[in-house]
Every structure is written in C-alpha cells, then in structure tokens.
Amino acid sequence: MLERSENPALRGSGEASKSAFPLTLESRTGRDVRVKYNRIFFVAMVFWIGNPVLSALTWAAEPMTETALGYYDPVEQTGQVVFFQDHVEADAFLESSAGFPQEVIRLVNQNRVAAGLFPLKPNGILNAMAQAHSDYMRATGCFAHQCAAEYSPAERICLSGYGMYGGTQSLSDCTLQGGGGGPGPGDGSCFIGEVIAAGYPNPASVVTGWMGSPPHYAILMHAQLREIGVGFASGGPHRAYWTLDAGSQPNVLPIFINDDHPETTTAQIILSLTNEQVSGFGGIDYAHKVLVSNDPGFAGAVWESYAPHKPWTLTEGTGHKTVYVKYRDTDGLEILSVDDILLR
C-alpha cells in the first residue's frame, strides 16, 4: 500500500512524482548502458533495503496499482490518496451502468442507518460535480481530489451553486495555485466531504473498500453531512473511477420517510428530521421547534419540540404521499422541508 498527501506543487504531474525516487544513473555510453545500470541499481536496492521498497520504487517510476482510494475532509479541507497492489480481473468491469451511482447511495445510506445516523439526501449539484470529477480523472489519468487545472472539491462545488455558510463567492475568490481549501471565513465556505476510488468494478466493491478504510469510513459516517452525489466513469488507466461528494448547506434540512425508502404498504411511518449542526451563519440555526403536516397549508398543525424521529400517519388511500415539515430556530427563522413516498 502506498499513501501520499496531495501536494499542489506535484499535483497532476507524473514527472514530479518520478523525481522523488530517481532511478536513472547517468552514463556517457548511451541508453543501453543506462538501462543496464538502472536494472542493477534497482535489484540491489530491493535486496539491500528490503521488499517493502519495491512498491515505493516501482510506483515512483510508473504506477502499477490496480485499485486506489482517496478522501477529502470537510473540516480540514485537505485530501489524501492511497494506492493498493490488488488485482482485479478485467472481465469484472462493465462498460457502463446508469444505475451505479444510485446503488452506491443506497449502500452508503444502508450503512449510515445501521450505524444510527440519518441517510444522505441525493442532491443534483453534488451528483453533477461528482460525475464531472470522475470523468476528469478518467480523461487525464490523474487520481486525486484536485488535479492540475482543477479547483478543490469545496471550491468547485461552491462555484457550481451549492450553498455556503456565510458570505458570497465568485471565481475571483479562488485560486488554482492555492493550497486547496474553500474560501476563507470572511468569504464563506462550503461544507464538503469527498471520497474517491479507482479500479473497483461495481458499487458493492467500492463501498466495501471505503467502509473498510477508517478515514473513508469517517467521511461516509460524518454526522454533520446531509446530502450526497455520486459519479461513475468507466475506462481510463484504472478502468473505473468513482467520486462521492457529501455536503451540507444553509437552509436545507432534509427529512426522510422510513429512512428514504421509496414505498410502503402501511400509512404508519417514521419521520426522520435532520437539523442544522454545521453553523447558523448564513441561514437557520439549530431548530428547536417543528411543524408537521400532510397538508401544504399546515391546516390544524401545532408547533412542537424538535425530535430526530417522529411516528406519523399518512393520509388515507394508496398513491404518492407527501409530508411537510417547517423548522423554526430561536430567532424565529423558518424553513420548509418535504419528502414523499408511494403508499401501496
């Protein structure tokens, strides 16, 4: 296993990574002699220092890994990638699957609910940005959270219109030469966590890989994250590229009927109500009161104390049902959230 932090000075540069372990011994007699001495030097180093060096030296010269993982912390706003020498059979890879991102979301939410956490609500911007990053990694062969000519995950998602905590942001607020976080506290910042992977052929394998790695598990199980987007791209050097972006934004507090299951056979359901746990700067703060109704006009509804889970009864009859929730913080700021389910 090889692990490295993402250094903006080396990002996206194969030559920079090679220079870390130079394997070329200069010779005045030409290329053949250099190759000969390269091999002698390489073998000597392996047997002298030991087998673990083999991976480092071969990776520095030319990546030989089959799978790779990466994580980007929403608080520290730094990324790290890890390469593995796992072998994956070529016939395990599919050309493409439109259902892969949705299956990853389902599996991640299944793990979150089993751990006692809220699911993550799919978000269009996060889906689009995750897909764009997977496509970019496939096209360039760069496996990183911020490749050459890219913004950091927090920056590129902010610039795509995802809500930030405090301030406003434009392209002029960011720099591609910077260290890779979101904008500073005075300008606002997006709360984004990201995990990436390469070489995993299907949703089950990539989610298993993430869940088996403590830092990736910590991102997927982060209690302050509320929304999710996933992108998958087949092809490229690693044959499959995955990006999962998770975030929270002001004034967006998702609710879930039966842990976001698409349908139910009974009108008796459980509502799960998220709350603001990142910051009240830029929107509603932690809500202490909620108003719940099957009616968009909230006829007859009464404000009650917030609780993360609430038994509820849908309206009679089969078909699509919608539940409406208003949140109110101590300053009186209110927002609306909705969720629906098919009652069979």
Short mmCIF file of N, CA, C and O in Angstrom, two decimals, residues 70-203:
data_model
loop_
_atom_site.label_atom_id
_atom_site.label_comp_id
_atom_site.label_asym_id
_atom_site.label_seq_id
_atom_site.Cartn_x
_atom_site.Cartn_y
_atom_site.Cartn_z
N GLY A 70 -9.25 7.60 -2.08
CA GLY A 70 -8.89 8.93 -1.62
C GLY A 70 -9.99 9.52 -0.78
O GLY A 70 -11.17 9.18 -0.94
N TYR A 71 -9.60 10.40 0.16
CA TYR A 71 -10.61 11.08 0.98
C TYR A 71 -10.24 12.55 1.16
O TYR A 71 -9.06 12.91 1.17
N TYR A 72 -11.28 13.38 1.28
CA TYR A 72 -11.14 14.82 1.46
C TYR A 72 -11.98 15.22 2.65
O TYR A 72 -13.21 15.05 2.64
N ASP A 73 -11.34 15.72 3.71
CA ASP A 73 -12.03 16.02 4.96
C ASP A 73 -12.79 17.34 4.89
O ASP A 73 -12.24 18.35 4.44
N PRO A 74 -14.07 17.37 5.33
CA PRO A 74 -14.86 18.60 5.22
C PRO A 74 -14.41 19.71 6.17
O PRO A 74 -14.68 20.88 5.91
N VAL A 75 -13.74 19.36 7.25
CA VAL A 75 -13.28 20.36 8.21
C VAL A 75 -11.87 20.83 7.87
O VAL A 75 -11.61 22.02 7.75
N GLU A 76 -10.96 19.89 7.71
CA GLU A 76 -9.57 20.24 7.40
C GLU A 76 -9.42 20.72 5.96
O GLU A 76 -8.48 21.46 5.64
N GLN A 77 -10.31 20.30 5.06
CA GLN A 77 -10.27 20.65 3.64
C GLN A 77 -8.91 20.29 3.01
O GLN A 77 -8.30 21.07 2.29
N THR A 78 -8.46 19.08 3.32
CA THR A 78 -7.25 18.53 2.72
C THR A 78 -7.56 17.13 2.22
O THR A 78 -8.44 16.44 2.75
N GLY A 79 -6.84 16.70 1.19
CA GLY A 79 -7.08 15.40 0.60
C GLY A 79 -5.88 14.48 0.69
O GLY A 79 -4.73 14.93 0.80
N GLN A 80 -6.15 13.19 0.64
CA GLN A 80 -5.08 12.19 0.65
C GLN A 80 -5.53 11.01 -0.19
O GLN A 80 -6.71 10.66 -0.23
N VAL A 81 -4.57 10.38 -0.89
CA VAL A 81 -4.88 9.23 -1.71
C VAL A 81 -3.99 8.06 -1.32
O VAL A 81 -2.87 8.25 -0.84
N VAL A 82 -4.49 6.85 -1.50
CA VAL A 82 -3.79 5.62 -1.13
C VAL A 82 -3.88 4.66 -2.31
O VAL A 82 -4.98 4.47 -2.86
N PHE A 83 -2.76 4.04 -2.70
CA PHE A 83 -2.74 3.08 -3.80
C PHE A 83 -2.49 1.68 -3.26
O PHE A 83 -1.71 1.48 -2.33
N PHE A 84 -3.15 0.68 -3.88
CA PHE A 84 -3.01 -0.70 -3.47
C PHE A 84 -2.57 -1.55 -4.66
O PHE A 84 -2.91 -1.24 -5.80
N GLN A 85 -1.90 -2.66 -4.37
CA GLN A 85 -1.44 -3.57 -5.42
C GLN A 85 -2.42 -4.73 -5.60
O GLN A 85 -2.03 -5.86 -5.85
N ASP A 86 -3.71 -4.47 -5.43
CA ASP A 86 -4.72 -5.51 -5.62
C ASP A 86 -4.90 -5.82 -7.10
O ASP A 86 -4.76 -4.95 -7.96
N HIS A 87 -5.25 -7.06 -7.38
CA HIS A 87 -5.51 -7.45 -8.76
C HIS A 87 -7.01 -7.64 -8.95
O HIS A 87 -7.67 -8.30 -8.15
N VAL A 88 -7.55 -7.02 -9.99
CA VAL A 88 -8.96 -7.16 -10.32
C VAL A 88 -9.06 -7.71 -11.73
O VAL A 88 -8.44 -7.18 -12.66
N GLU A 89 -9.81 -8.79 -11.91
CA GLU A 89 -9.95 -9.41 -13.22
C GLU A 89 -10.61 -8.43 -14.21
O GLU A 89 -11.56 -7.73 -13.87
N ALA A 90 -10.11 -8.42 -15.43
CA ALA A 90 -10.62 -7.48 -16.44
C ALA A 90 -12.08 -7.71 -16.74
O ALA A 90 -12.84 -6.75 -17.00
N ASP A 91 -12.53 -8.96 -16.70
CA ASP A 91 -13.93 -9.22 -17.05
C ASP A 91 -14.90 -8.81 -15.95
O ASP A 91 -16.10 -8.94 -16.09
N ALA A 92 -14.37 -8.32 -14.81
CA ALA A 92 -15.24 -7.83 -13.75
C ALA A 92 -15.77 -6.43 -14.04
O ALA A 92 -16.71 -5.98 -13.40
N PHE A 93 -15.18 -5.76 -15.03
CA PHE A 93 -15.57 -4.39 -15.33
C PHE A 93 -16.63 -4.35 -16.42
O PHE A 93 -16.55 -5.08 -17.41
N LEU A 94 -17.62 -3.48 -16.22
CA LEU A 94 -18.67 -3.27 -17.21
C LEU A 94 -18.39 -2.00 -17.98
O LEU A 94 -17.71 -1.09 -17.49
N GLU A 95 -18.90 -1.92 -19.19
CA GLU A 95 -18.71 -0.71 -20.00
C GLU A 95 -19.27 0.51 -19.29
O GLU A 95 -18.65 1.55 -19.19
N SER A 96 -20.49 0.39 -18.78
CA SER A 96 -21.11 1.49 -18.05
C SER A 96 -22.37 0.97 -17.38
O SER A 96 -22.88 -0.09 -17.73
N SER A 97 -22.85 1.70 -16.43
CA SER A 97 -24.12 1.37 -15.80
C SER A 97 -24.72 2.64 -15.24
O SER A 97 -24.16 3.25 -14.32
N ALA A 98 -25.87 3.02 -15.76
CA ALA A 98 -26.54 4.24 -15.29
C ALA A 98 -27.01 4.09 -13.85
O ALA A 98 -27.19 5.08 -13.14
N GLY A 99 -27.18 2.85 -13.40
CA GLY A 99 -27.67 2.63 -12.04
C GLY A 99 -26.60 2.57 -10.97
O GLY A 99 -26.93 2.47 -9.78
N PHE A 100 -25.32 2.62 -11.35
CA PHE A 100 -24.25 2.50 -10.37
C PHE A 100 -24.30 3.61 -9.30
O PHE A 100 -24.19 3.31 -8.10
N PRO A 101 -24.41 4.89 -9.67
CA PRO A 101 -24.43 5.93 -8.63
C PRO A 101 -25.57 5.75 -7.64
O PRO A 101 -25.38 5.91 -6.43
N GLN A 102 -26.76 5.41 -8.12
CA GLN A 102 -27.90 5.23 -7.23
C GLN A 102 -27.67 4.06 -6.28
O GLN A 102 -28.07 4.10 -5.11
N GLU A 103 -27.02 3.01 -6.77
CA GLU A 103 -26.76 1.85 -5.91
C GLU A 103 -25.72 2.19 -4.85
O GLU A 103 -25.82 1.73 -3.70
N VAL A 104 -24.73 2.99 -5.19
CA VAL A 104 -23.76 3.43 -4.18
C VAL A 104 -24.46 4.22 -3.09
O VAL A 104 -24.21 4.01 -1.89
N ILE A 105 -25.34 5.13 -3.48
CA ILE A 105 -26.08 5.92 -2.49
C ILE A 105 -26.91 5.01 -1.59
O ILE A 105 -26.95 5.18 -0.36
N ARG A 106 -27.56 4.02 -2.18
CA ARG A 106 -28.37 3.10 -1.39
C ARG A 106 -27.51 2.35 -0.38
O ARG A 106 -27.88 2.22 0.81
N LEU A 107 -26.36 1.86 -0.80
CA LEU A 107 -25.49 1.10 0.09
C LEU A 107 -24.91 1.98 1.19
O LEU A 107 -24.80 1.55 2.35
N VAL A 108 -24.50 3.19 0.84
CA VAL A 108 -23.97 4.11 1.85
C VAL A 108 -25.04 4.43 2.88
O VAL A 108 -24.80 4.39 4.10
N ASN A 109 -26.25 4.74 2.43
CA ASN A 109 -27.33 5.05 3.36
C ASN A 109 -27.71 3.85 4.21
O ASN A 109 -28.06 3.99 5.40
N GLN A 110 -27.63 2.68 3.65
CA GLN A 110 -27.90 1.46 4.42
C GLN A 110 -26.91 1.35 5.58
O GLN A 110 -27.29 1.02 6.71
N ASN A 111 -25.64 1.65 5.31
CA ASN A 111 -24.63 1.61 6.37
C ASN A 111 -24.83 2.72 7.39
O ASN A 111 -24.62 2.50 8.59
N ARG A 112 -25.22 3.91 6.93
CA ARG A 112 -25.45 5.00 7.87
C ARG A 112 -26.62 4.70 8.81
O ARG A 112 -26.52 4.91 10.02
N VAL A 113 -27.71 4.21 8.26
CA VAL A 113 -28.87 3.90 9.09
C VAL A 113 -28.52 2.80 10.09
O VAL A 113 -28.92 2.86 11.27
N ALA A 114 -27.76 1.79 9.65
CA ALA A 114 -27.36 0.72 10.56
C ALA A 114 -26.50 1.25 11.70
O ALA A 114 -26.48 0.67 12.79
N ALA A 115 -25.79 2.36 11.46
CA ALA A 115 -24.94 2.96 12.48
C ALA A 115 -25.69 3.98 13.33
O ALA A 115 -25.09 4.65 14.18
N GLY A 116 -27.00 4.12 13.10
CA GLY A 116 -27.81 5.05 13.87
C GLY A 116 -27.79 6.48 13.37
O GLY A 116 -28.17 7.40 14.10
N LEU A 117 -27.36 6.69 12.12
CA LEU A 117 -27.28 8.03 11.54
C LEU A 117 -28.43 8.26 10.56
O LEU A 117 -29.08 7.32 10.11
N PHE A 118 -28.65 9.53 10.22
CA PHE A 118 -29.60 9.84 9.16
C PHE A 118 -29.03 9.38 7.81
O PHE A 118 -27.81 9.37 7.61
N PRO A 119 -29.91 9.04 6.85
CA PRO A 119 -29.42 8.85 5.48
C PRO A 119 -28.94 10.18 4.91
O PRO A 119 -29.09 11.23 5.53
N LEU A 120 -28.37 10.13 3.72
CA LEU A 120 -27.99 11.33 2.98
C LEU A 120 -28.97 11.51 1.82
O LEU A 120 -29.28 10.54 1.12
N LYS A 121 -29.44 12.73 1.63
CA LYS A 121 -30.41 13.02 0.58
C LYS A 121 -29.68 13.32 -0.74
O LYS A 121 -28.80 14.18 -0.77
N PRO A 122 -30.04 12.65 -1.84
CA PRO A 122 -29.41 12.97 -3.14
C PRO A 122 -29.62 14.43 -3.52
O PRO A 122 -30.70 14.99 -3.31
N ASN A 123 -28.57 15.05 -4.06
CA ASN A 123 -28.59 16.45 -4.47
C ASN A 123 -28.07 16.57 -5.90
O ASN A 123 -27.03 15.99 -6.23
N GLY A 124 -28.78 17.33 -6.73
CA GLY A 124 -28.42 17.44 -8.14
C GLY A 124 -27.06 18.05 -8.39
O GLY A 124 -26.31 17.57 -9.27
N ILE A 125 -26.69 19.09 -7.66
CA ILE A 125 -25.39 19.72 -7.86
C ILE A 125 -24.27 18.76 -7.46
O ILE A 125 -23.28 18.60 -8.18
N LEU A 126 -24.44 18.09 -6.33
CA LEU A 126 -23.41 17.14 -5.89
C LEU A 126 -23.28 15.99 -6.87
O LEU A 126 -22.16 15.52 -7.15
N ASN A 127 -24.40 15.51 -7.41
CA ASN A 127 -24.34 14.46 -8.43
C ASN A 127 -23.56 14.91 -9.65
O ASN A 127 -22.70 14.19 -10.17
N ALA A 128 -23.87 16.12 -10.13
CA ALA A 128 -23.23 16.64 -11.33
C ALA A 128 -21.73 16.84 -11.13
O ALA A 128 -20.91 16.51 -11.99
N MET A 129 -21.34 17.37 -9.97
CA MET A 129 -19.93 17.63 -9.72
C MET A 129 -19.15 16.34 -9.47
O MET A 129 -17.99 16.22 -9.86
N ALA A 130 -19.79 15.36 -8.84
CA ALA A 130 -19.13 14.07 -8.65
C ALA A 130 -18.90 13.39 -10.00
O ALA A 130 -17.83 12.83 -10.26
N GLN A 131 -19.90 13.46 -10.87
CA GLN A 131 -19.75 12.87 -12.20
C GLN A 131 -18.66 13.58 -13.00
O GLN A 131 -17.85 12.93 -13.68
N ALA A 132 -18.62 14.90 -12.91
CA ALA A 132 -17.61 15.66 -13.65
C ALA A 132 -16.20 15.30 -13.18
O ALA A 132 -15.28 15.19 -14.00
N HIS A 133 -16.04 15.10 -11.88
CA HIS A 133 -14.70 14.77 -11.38
C HIS A 133 -14.29 13.36 -11.78
O HIS A 133 -13.12 13.11 -12.14
N SER A 134 -15.23 12.41 -11.75
CA SER A 134 -14.91 11.06 -12.22
C SER A 134 -14.53 11.08 -13.70
O SER A 134 -13.57 10.41 -14.11
N ASP A 135 -15.27 11.83 -14.50
CA ASP A 135 -14.95 11.95 -15.92
C ASP A 135 -13.57 12.57 -16.13
O ASP A 135 -12.81 12.14 -17.00
N TYR A 136 -13.23 13.57 -15.31
CA TYR A 136 -11.94 14.26 -15.44
C TYR A 136 -10.79 13.31 -15.09
O TYR A 136 -9.76 13.28 -15.78
N MET A 137 -10.96 12.54 -14.02
CA MET A 137 -9.90 11.59 -13.64
C MET A 137 -9.71 10.54 -14.73
O MET A 137 -8.56 10.18 -15.05
N ARG A 138 -10.79 10.05 -15.30
CA ARG A 138 -10.67 9.07 -16.37
C ARG A 138 -9.95 9.66 -17.58
O ARG A 138 -9.07 9.03 -18.18
N ALA A 139 -10.31 10.88 -17.96
CA ALA A 139 -9.75 11.51 -19.16
C ALA A 139 -8.27 11.85 -18.99
O ALA A 139 -7.50 11.76 -19.95
N THR A 140 -7.87 12.25 -17.79
CA THR A 140 -6.50 12.71 -17.58
C THR A 140 -5.58 11.65 -16.98
O THR A 140 -4.36 11.78 -17.05
N GLY A 141 -6.16 10.60 -16.38
CA GLY A 141 -5.36 9.62 -15.69
C GLY A 141 -4.87 10.08 -14.33
O GLY A 141 -4.12 9.38 -13.66
N CYS A 142 -5.31 11.26 -13.90
CA CYS A 142 -4.92 11.80 -12.60
C CYS A 142 -5.88 11.27 -11.54
O CYS A 142 -7.09 11.44 -11.66
N PHE A 143 -5.34 10.63 -10.52
CA PHE A 143 -6.17 10.18 -9.40
C PHE A 143 -5.87 11.06 -8.20
O PHE A 143 -4.85 10.91 -7.52
N ALA A 144 -6.74 12.04 -7.96
CA ALA A 144 -6.55 12.99 -6.87
C ALA A 144 -7.85 13.75 -6.66
O ALA A 144 -8.75 13.73 -7.51
N HIS A 145 -7.95 14.43 -5.54
CA HIS A 145 -9.12 15.27 -5.28
C HIS A 145 -9.01 16.60 -6.00
O HIS A 145 -10.03 17.24 -6.29
N GLN A 146 -7.81 17.02 -6.30
CA GLN A 146 -7.58 18.27 -7.02
C GLN A 146 -6.45 18.05 -8.01
O GLN A 146 -5.27 18.16 -7.68
N CYS A 147 -6.81 17.72 -9.23
CA CYS A 147 -5.82 17.51 -10.28
C CYS A 147 -5.37 18.86 -10.85
O CYS A 147 -5.89 19.92 -10.48
N ALA A 148 -4.40 18.83 -11.75
CA ALA A 148 -3.93 20.05 -12.38
C ALA A 148 -5.09 20.76 -13.07
O ALA A 148 -5.94 20.13 -13.70
N ALA A 149 -5.14 22.09 -12.94
CA ALA A 149 -6.17 22.93 -13.55
C ALA A 149 -7.55 22.70 -12.95
O ALA A 149 -8.56 23.05 -13.55
N GLU A 150 -7.60 22.13 -11.76
CA GLU A 150 -8.87 21.93 -11.06
C GLU A 150 -8.90 22.74 -9.78
O GLU A 150 -7.87 23.01 -9.18
N TYR A 151 -10.11 23.12 -9.36
CA TYR A 151 -10.32 23.67 -8.03
C TYR A 151 -10.41 22.51 -7.04
O TYR A 151 -10.59 21.35 -7.41
N SER A 152 -10.33 22.83 -5.75
CA SER A 152 -10.53 21.82 -4.73
C SER A 152 -12.00 21.38 -4.73
O SER A 152 -12.86 22.06 -5.30
N PRO A 153 -12.33 20.25 -4.10
CA PRO A 153 -13.74 19.85 -4.05
C PRO A 153 -14.66 20.92 -3.50
O PRO A 153 -15.72 21.20 -4.07
N ALA A 154 -14.28 21.55 -2.38
CA ALA A 154 -15.14 22.59 -1.80
C ALA A 154 -15.29 23.77 -2.74
O ALA A 154 -16.39 24.32 -2.90
N GLU A 155 -14.21 24.16 -3.40
CA GLU A 155 -14.27 25.31 -4.31
C GLU A 155 -15.14 25.02 -5.52
O GLU A 155 -16.01 25.83 -5.88
N ARG A 156 -14.92 23.88 -6.19
CA ARG A 156 -15.66 23.65 -7.42
C ARG A 156 -17.15 23.42 -7.15
O ARG A 156 -18.00 23.78 -7.97
N ILE A 157 -17.48 22.87 -5.97
CA ILE A 157 -18.89 22.67 -5.64
C ILE A 157 -19.53 23.99 -5.25
O ILE A 157 -20.68 24.28 -5.62
N CYS A 158 -18.82 24.83 -4.52
CA CYS A 158 -19.31 26.19 -4.22
C CYS A 158 -19.60 26.96 -5.50
O CYS A 158 -20.64 27.60 -5.64
N LEU A 159 -18.65 26.91 -6.42
CA LEU A 159 -18.78 27.67 -7.65
C LEU A 159 -19.89 27.15 -8.55
O LEU A 159 -20.31 27.84 -9.48
N SER A 160 -20.38 25.96 -8.28
CA SER A 160 -21.48 25.40 -9.07
C SER A 160 -22.84 25.76 -8.51
O SER A 160 -23.86 25.33 -9.05
N GLY A 161 -22.86 26.52 -7.41
CA GLY A 161 -24.12 26.99 -6.87
C GLY A 161 -24.56 26.33 -5.59
O GLY A 161 -25.64 26.65 -5.07
N TYR A 162 -23.76 25.41 -5.06
CA TYR A 162 -24.12 24.78 -3.79
C TYR A 162 -23.99 25.81 -2.68
O TYR A 162 -23.05 26.60 -2.65
N GLY A 163 -24.91 25.80 -1.72
CA GLY A 163 -24.95 26.83 -0.69
C GLY A 163 -23.74 26.79 0.23
O GLY A 163 -23.27 25.72 0.61
N MET A 164 -23.26 27.99 0.61
CA MET A 164 -22.12 28.10 1.50
C MET A 164 -22.55 28.76 2.80
O MET A 164 -23.57 29.45 2.87
N TYR A 165 -21.76 28.52 3.81
CA TYR A 165 -22.02 29.10 5.11
C TYR A 165 -21.34 30.45 5.23
O TYR A 165 -20.12 30.53 5.36
N GLY A 166 -22.12 31.52 5.12
CA GLY A 166 -21.60 32.87 5.27
C GLY A 166 -20.95 33.40 4.00
O GLY A 166 -20.28 32.68 3.28
N GLY A 167 -21.19 34.68 3.70
CA GLY A 167 -20.52 35.34 2.60
C GLY A 167 -21.03 34.92 1.23
O GLY A 167 -21.97 34.15 1.08
N THR A 168 -20.39 35.47 0.22
CA THR A 168 -20.68 35.13 -1.17
C THR A 168 -19.36 34.82 -1.85
O THR A 168 -18.29 35.19 -1.39
N GLN A 169 -19.45 34.14 -2.98
CA GLN A 169 -18.22 33.72 -3.66
C GLN A 169 -18.37 33.84 -5.16
O GLN A 169 -19.43 33.59 -5.72
N SER A 170 -17.28 34.24 -5.82
CA SER A 170 -17.21 34.24 -7.27
C SER A 170 -15.89 33.59 -7.66
O SER A 170 -15.08 33.24 -6.80
N LEU A 171 -15.66 33.44 -8.95
CA LEU A 171 -14.41 32.83 -9.40
C LEU A 171 -13.19 33.59 -8.90
O LEU A 171 -12.14 32.99 -8.66
N SER A 172 -13.31 34.89 -8.73
CA SER A 172 -12.16 35.68 -8.31
C SER A 172 -11.76 35.41 -6.87
O SER A 172 -10.67 35.76 -6.45
N ASP A 173 -12.64 34.75 -6.08
CA ASP A 173 -12.31 34.45 -4.70
C ASP A 173 -11.38 33.26 -4.56
O ASP A 173 -10.86 33.00 -3.49
N CYS A 174 -11.20 32.48 -5.64
CA CYS A 174 -10.42 31.24 -5.56
C CYS A 174 -9.16 31.37 -6.40
O CYS A 174 -9.05 32.21 -7.28
N THR A 175 -8.23 30.48 -6.14
CA THR A 175 -7.01 30.43 -6.93
C THR A 175 -6.61 28.99 -7.17
O THR A 175 -6.63 28.17 -6.25
N LEU A 176 -6.26 28.68 -8.38
CA LEU A 176 -5.81 27.32 -8.70
C LEU A 176 -4.42 27.05 -8.15
O LEU A 176 -3.99 25.92 -8.06
N GLN A 177 -3.70 28.10 -7.75
CA GLN A 177 -2.38 27.90 -7.20
C GLN A 177 -2.42 27.73 -5.68
O GLN A 177 -1.41 27.49 -5.05
N GLY A 178 -3.60 27.87 -5.08
CA GLY A 178 -3.72 27.81 -3.62
C GLY A 178 -3.59 26.40 -3.11
O GLY A 178 -3.46 25.43 -3.83
N GLY A 179 -3.67 26.30 -1.77
CA GLY A 179 -3.48 25.02 -1.12
C GLY A 179 -4.67 24.10 -1.20
O GLY A 179 -4.57 22.94 -0.86
N GLY A 180 -5.85 24.55 -1.60
CA GLY A 180 -6.91 23.62 -1.89
C GLY A 180 -8.12 23.65 -1.00
O GLY A 180 -9.00 22.82 -1.14
N GLY A 181 -8.24 24.55 -0.04
CA GLY A 181 -9.45 24.61 0.77
C GLY A 181 -10.51 25.43 0.08
O GLY A 181 -10.34 25.91 -1.03
N GLY A 182 -11.64 25.63 0.74
CA GLY A 182 -12.66 26.53 0.24
C GLY A 182 -12.25 27.95 0.53
O GLY A 182 -11.15 28.22 1.03
N PRO A 183 -13.10 28.92 0.25
CA PRO A 183 -12.79 30.31 0.54
C PRO A 183 -12.65 30.54 2.03
O PRO A 183 -13.12 29.74 2.84
N GLY A 184 -12.00 31.62 2.39
CA GLY A 184 -11.75 31.91 3.80
C GLY A 184 -13.02 32.27 4.55
O GLY A 184 -14.07 32.48 3.97
N PRO A 185 -12.92 32.35 5.90
CA PRO A 185 -14.10 32.61 6.72
C PRO A 185 -14.83 33.89 6.36
O PRO A 185 -16.05 33.98 6.48
N GLY A 186 -14.12 34.91 5.88
CA GLY A 186 -14.77 36.16 5.53
C GLY A 186 -15.61 36.05 4.27
O GLY A 186 -16.52 36.83 4.06
N ASP A 187 -15.28 35.10 3.40
CA ASP A 187 -15.98 34.96 2.14
C ASP A 187 -17.03 33.85 2.16
O ASP A 187 -17.82 33.74 1.24
N GLY A 188 -17.01 33.04 3.18
CA GLY A 188 -17.91 31.90 3.23
C GLY A 188 -17.20 30.63 2.81
O GLY A 188 -16.11 30.67 2.24
N SER A 189 -17.81 29.51 3.08
CA SER A 189 -17.19 28.23 2.76
C SER A 189 -18.24 27.16 2.61
O SER A 189 -19.24 27.15 3.33
N CYS A 190 -18.02 26.25 1.68
CA CYS A 190 -18.90 25.09 1.53
C CYS A 190 -18.41 23.97 2.43
O CYS A 190 -17.20 23.75 2.56
N PHE A 191 -19.34 23.26 3.03
CA PHE A 191 -19.02 22.15 3.92
C PHE A 191 -19.13 20.87 3.11
O PHE A 191 -20.22 20.34 2.89
N ILE A 192 -17.99 20.37 2.64
CA ILE A 192 -17.96 19.26 1.68
C ILE A 192 -16.98 18.19 2.12
O ILE A 192 -15.83 18.48 2.48
N GLY A 193 -17.42 16.95 2.07
CA GLY A 193 -16.54 15.80 2.23
C GLY A 193 -16.55 15.00 0.94
O GLY A 193 -17.58 14.92 0.27
N GLU A 194 -15.42 14.43 0.57
CA GLU A 194 -15.36 13.69 -0.68
C GLU A 194 -14.55 12.42 -0.49
O GLU A 194 -13.52 12.41 0.19
N VAL A 195 -15.02 11.33 -1.09
CA VAL A 195 -14.23 10.11 -1.20
C VAL A 195 -14.18 9.73 -2.67
O VAL A 195 -15.15 9.89 -3.40
N ILE A 196 -13.02 9.24 -3.11
CA ILE A 196 -12.85 8.82 -4.49
C ILE A 196 -12.26 7.42 -4.50
O ILE A 196 -11.73 6.94 -3.50
N ALA A 197 -12.37 6.76 -5.64
CA ALA A 197 -11.82 5.41 -5.78
C ALA A 197 -11.55 5.14 -7.24
O ALA A 197 -12.15 5.75 -8.13
N ALA A 198 -10.65 4.21 -7.48
CA ALA A 198 -10.35 3.78 -8.85
C ALA A 198 -10.03 2.28 -8.84
O ALA A 198 -9.46 1.77 -7.88
N GLY A 199 -10.46 1.61 -9.90
CA GLY A 199 -10.16 0.20 -10.04
C GLY A 199 -11.17 -0.74 -9.41
O GLY A 199 -11.01 -1.95 -9.49
N TYR A 200 -12.22 -0.20 -8.81
CA TYR A 200 -13.26 -1.04 -8.22
C TYR A 200 -14.37 -1.23 -9.25
O TYR A 200 -14.92 -0.26 -9.75
N PRO A 201 -14.74 -2.48 -9.56
CA PRO A 201 -15.61 -2.72 -10.73
C PRO A 201 -17.08 -2.48 -10.53
O PRO A 201 -17.82 -2.36 -11.51
N ASN A 202 -17.58 -2.40 -9.28
CA ASN A 202 -19.02 -2.28 -9.08
C ASN A 202 -19.31 -1.57 -7.76
O ASN A 202 -18.41 -1.38 -6.93
N PRO A 203 -20.56 -1.17 -7.53
CA PRO A 203 -20.90 -0.44 -6.30
C PRO A 203 -20.57 -1.18 -5.02
O PRO A 203 -20.06 -0.58 -4.07
#
